[in-house]
Short mmCIF file of C-alpha atoms in Angstrom, two decimals:
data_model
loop_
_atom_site.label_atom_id
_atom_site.label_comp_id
_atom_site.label_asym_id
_atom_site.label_seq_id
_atom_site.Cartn_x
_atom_site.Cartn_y
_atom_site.Cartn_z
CA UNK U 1 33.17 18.70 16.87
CA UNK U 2 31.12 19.99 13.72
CA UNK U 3 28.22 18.24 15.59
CA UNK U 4 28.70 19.88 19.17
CA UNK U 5 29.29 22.86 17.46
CA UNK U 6 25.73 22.79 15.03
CA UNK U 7 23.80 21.11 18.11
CA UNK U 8 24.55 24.33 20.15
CA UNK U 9 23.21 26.37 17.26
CA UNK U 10 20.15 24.65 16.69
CA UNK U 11 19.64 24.55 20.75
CA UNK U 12 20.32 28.12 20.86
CA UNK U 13 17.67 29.03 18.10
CA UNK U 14 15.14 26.69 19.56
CA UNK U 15 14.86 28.13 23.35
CA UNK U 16 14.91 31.65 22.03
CA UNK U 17 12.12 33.07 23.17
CA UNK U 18 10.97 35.04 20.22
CA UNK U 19 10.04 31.29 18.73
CA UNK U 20 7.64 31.28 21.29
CA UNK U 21 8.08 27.47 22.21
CA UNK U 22 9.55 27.85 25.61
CA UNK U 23 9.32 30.31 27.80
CA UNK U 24 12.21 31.99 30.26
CA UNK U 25 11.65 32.06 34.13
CA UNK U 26 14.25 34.66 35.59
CA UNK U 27 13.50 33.69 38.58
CA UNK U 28 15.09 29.97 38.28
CA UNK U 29 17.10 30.52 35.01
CA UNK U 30 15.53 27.63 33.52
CA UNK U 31 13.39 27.05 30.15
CA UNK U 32 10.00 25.84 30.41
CA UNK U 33 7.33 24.68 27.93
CA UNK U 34 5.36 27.97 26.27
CA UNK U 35 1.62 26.97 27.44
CA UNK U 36 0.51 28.73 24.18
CA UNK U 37 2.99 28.51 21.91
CA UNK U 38 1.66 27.65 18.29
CA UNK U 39 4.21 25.34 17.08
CA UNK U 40 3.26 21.77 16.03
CA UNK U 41 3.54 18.67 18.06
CA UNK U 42 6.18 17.58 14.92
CA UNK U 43 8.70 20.76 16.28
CA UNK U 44 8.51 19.31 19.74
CA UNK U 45 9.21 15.90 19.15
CA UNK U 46 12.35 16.72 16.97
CA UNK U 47 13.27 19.10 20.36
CA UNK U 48 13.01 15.95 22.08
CA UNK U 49 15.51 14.18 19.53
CA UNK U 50 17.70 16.89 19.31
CA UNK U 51 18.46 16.83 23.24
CA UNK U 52 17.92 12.86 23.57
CA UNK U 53 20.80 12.13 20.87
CA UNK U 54 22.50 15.31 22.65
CA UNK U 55 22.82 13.35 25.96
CA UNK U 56 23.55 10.23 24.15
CA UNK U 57 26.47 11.48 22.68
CA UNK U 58 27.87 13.17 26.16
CA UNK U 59 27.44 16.54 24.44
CA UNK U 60 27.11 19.61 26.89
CA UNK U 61 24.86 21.67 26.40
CA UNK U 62 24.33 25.09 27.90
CA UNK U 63 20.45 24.40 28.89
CA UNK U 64 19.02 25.05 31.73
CA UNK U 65 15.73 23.09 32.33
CA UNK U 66 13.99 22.75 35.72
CA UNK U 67 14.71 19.45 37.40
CA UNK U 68 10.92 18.29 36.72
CA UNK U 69 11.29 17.89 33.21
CA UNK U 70 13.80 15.05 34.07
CA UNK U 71 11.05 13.31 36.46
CA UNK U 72 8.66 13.97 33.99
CA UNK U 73 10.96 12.52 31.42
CA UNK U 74 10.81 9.16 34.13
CA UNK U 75 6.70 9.13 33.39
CA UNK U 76 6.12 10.69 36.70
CA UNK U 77 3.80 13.67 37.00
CA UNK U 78 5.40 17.38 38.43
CA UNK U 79 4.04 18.09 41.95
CA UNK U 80 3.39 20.93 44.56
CA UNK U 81 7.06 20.91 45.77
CA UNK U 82 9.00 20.81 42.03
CA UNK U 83 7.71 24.70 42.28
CA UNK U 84 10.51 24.77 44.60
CA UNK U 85 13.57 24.52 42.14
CA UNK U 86 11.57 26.49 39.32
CA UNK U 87 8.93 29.13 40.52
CA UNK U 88 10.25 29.47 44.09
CA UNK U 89 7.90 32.54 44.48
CA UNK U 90 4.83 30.78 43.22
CA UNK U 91 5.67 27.63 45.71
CA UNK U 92 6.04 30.64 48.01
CA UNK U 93 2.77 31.82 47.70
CA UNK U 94 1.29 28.74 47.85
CA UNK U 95 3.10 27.66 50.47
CA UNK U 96 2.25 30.69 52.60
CA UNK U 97 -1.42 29.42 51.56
CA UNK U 98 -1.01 26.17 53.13
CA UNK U 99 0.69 26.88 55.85
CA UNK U 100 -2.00 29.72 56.90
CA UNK U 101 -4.26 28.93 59.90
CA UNK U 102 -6.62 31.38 60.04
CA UNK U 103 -10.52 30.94 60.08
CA UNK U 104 -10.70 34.16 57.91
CA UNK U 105 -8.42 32.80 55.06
CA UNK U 106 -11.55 33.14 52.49
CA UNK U 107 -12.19 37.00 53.41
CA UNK U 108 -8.09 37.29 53.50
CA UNK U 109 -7.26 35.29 50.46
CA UNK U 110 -10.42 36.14 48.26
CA UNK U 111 -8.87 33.06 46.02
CA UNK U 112 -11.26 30.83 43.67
CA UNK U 113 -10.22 27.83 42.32
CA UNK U 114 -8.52 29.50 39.42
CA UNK U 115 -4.81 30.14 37.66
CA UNK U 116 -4.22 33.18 35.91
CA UNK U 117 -1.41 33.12 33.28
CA UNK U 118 -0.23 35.17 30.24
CA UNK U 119 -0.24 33.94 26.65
CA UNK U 120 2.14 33.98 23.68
CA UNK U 121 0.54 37.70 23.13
CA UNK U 122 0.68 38.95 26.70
CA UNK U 123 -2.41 38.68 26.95
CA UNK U 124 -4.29 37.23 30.87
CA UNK U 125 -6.26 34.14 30.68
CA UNK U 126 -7.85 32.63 33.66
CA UNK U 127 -8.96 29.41 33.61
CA UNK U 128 -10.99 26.87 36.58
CA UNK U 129 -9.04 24.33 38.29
CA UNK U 130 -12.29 22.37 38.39
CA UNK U 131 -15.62 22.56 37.57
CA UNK U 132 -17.33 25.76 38.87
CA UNK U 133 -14.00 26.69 40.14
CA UNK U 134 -14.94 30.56 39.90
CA UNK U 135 -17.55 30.05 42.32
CA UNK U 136 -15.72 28.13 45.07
CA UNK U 137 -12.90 30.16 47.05
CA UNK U 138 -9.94 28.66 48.71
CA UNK U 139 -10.81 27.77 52.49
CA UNK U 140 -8.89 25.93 54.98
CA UNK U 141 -10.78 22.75 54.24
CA UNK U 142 -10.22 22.58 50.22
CA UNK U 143 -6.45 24.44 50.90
CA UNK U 144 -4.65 21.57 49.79
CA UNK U 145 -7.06 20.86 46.98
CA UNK U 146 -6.21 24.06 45.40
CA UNK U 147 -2.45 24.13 45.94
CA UNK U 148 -1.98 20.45 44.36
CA UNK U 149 -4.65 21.17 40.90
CA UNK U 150 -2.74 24.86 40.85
CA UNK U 151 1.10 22.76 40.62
CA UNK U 152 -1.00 19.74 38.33
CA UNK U 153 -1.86 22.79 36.16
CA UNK U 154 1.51 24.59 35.63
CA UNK U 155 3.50 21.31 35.61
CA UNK U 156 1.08 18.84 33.96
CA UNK U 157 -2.42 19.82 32.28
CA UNK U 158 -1.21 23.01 30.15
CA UNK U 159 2.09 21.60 29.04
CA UNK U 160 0.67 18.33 28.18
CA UNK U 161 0.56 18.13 24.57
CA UNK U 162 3.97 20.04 23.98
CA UNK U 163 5.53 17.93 26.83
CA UNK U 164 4.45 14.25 25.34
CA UNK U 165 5.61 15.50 22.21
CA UNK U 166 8.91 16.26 23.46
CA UNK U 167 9.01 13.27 25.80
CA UNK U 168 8.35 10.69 22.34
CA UNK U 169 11.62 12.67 20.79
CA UNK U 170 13.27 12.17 23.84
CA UNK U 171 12.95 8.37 24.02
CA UNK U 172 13.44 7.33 20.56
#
């Protein structure tokens, strides 16, 4: 029980979001990996441990992580529809995107090949989903282009180091 009991502490401290190693989405009620958070690889890895010996020992934990992190956890990579479960109004959007027919969709969207996100300070930082991607807008020809290197982003590319961190304290 004194386990349980200090793993819920520790579990509790380390998802707070003034840490600044996971962020909140209110929108899902789940915990995701802080894109800019400034902790080292070492404090994800013993996250990773933490929660791996947690499962391993049946303890219940009141976590709430989006159902991609347990995919992810199987080595495969988060995709277009694990929005669904996690940032329903971003798979919205993009969804809505895709599912447009119109031969206007660059004059309607105005949408390069970019993601927009805030950082650790609040601050907006946009970066290209591929090379030159502030000169190329979203037609219907590149649609699906965009909406699979916009989930690849969120999911994959700017979690990466925090989430193979995490994913070798997992495992051991």
């Amino acid at each position: 029980a004194v386990v349980s009991t200090q793993s819920h502490g520790i579990v509790e401290e380390i998802f707070n979001p003034d840490y600044g190693m996971f962020i909140h989405c209110p929108e899902s009620h789940t915990y995701w990996f802080n894109p800019s958070s400034y902790e080292s690889c070492a404090q994800f890895t013993l996250i990773g441990i933490v929660l791996g010996l947690a499962m391993y020992n049946s303890v219940i934990l009141d976590l709430h992580l989006p159902s991609v992190i347990y995919r992810k956890l199987e080595g495969k990579k988060g995709v277009f529809e694990d929005l669904k479960d996690f940032k329903q109004s971003v798979w919205k959007g993009l969804n809505d995107l895709l599912e447009y027919s119109g031969d206007d969709m660059e004059e309607v969207f105005m949408q390069p090949f970019q993601i927009n996100y805030t950082d650790l300070f609040g601050s907006m930082i946009t970066t290209d989903l591929k090379d030159g991607g502030a000169d190329i807008l979203v037609n219907q020809e590149n649609k699906r282009e965009y909406v699979d290197l916009y989930a690849d982003f969120l999911l994959n590319k700017c979690v990466e180091k925090q989430f193979l961190a995490f994913q070798r304290g997992f495992i051991l």
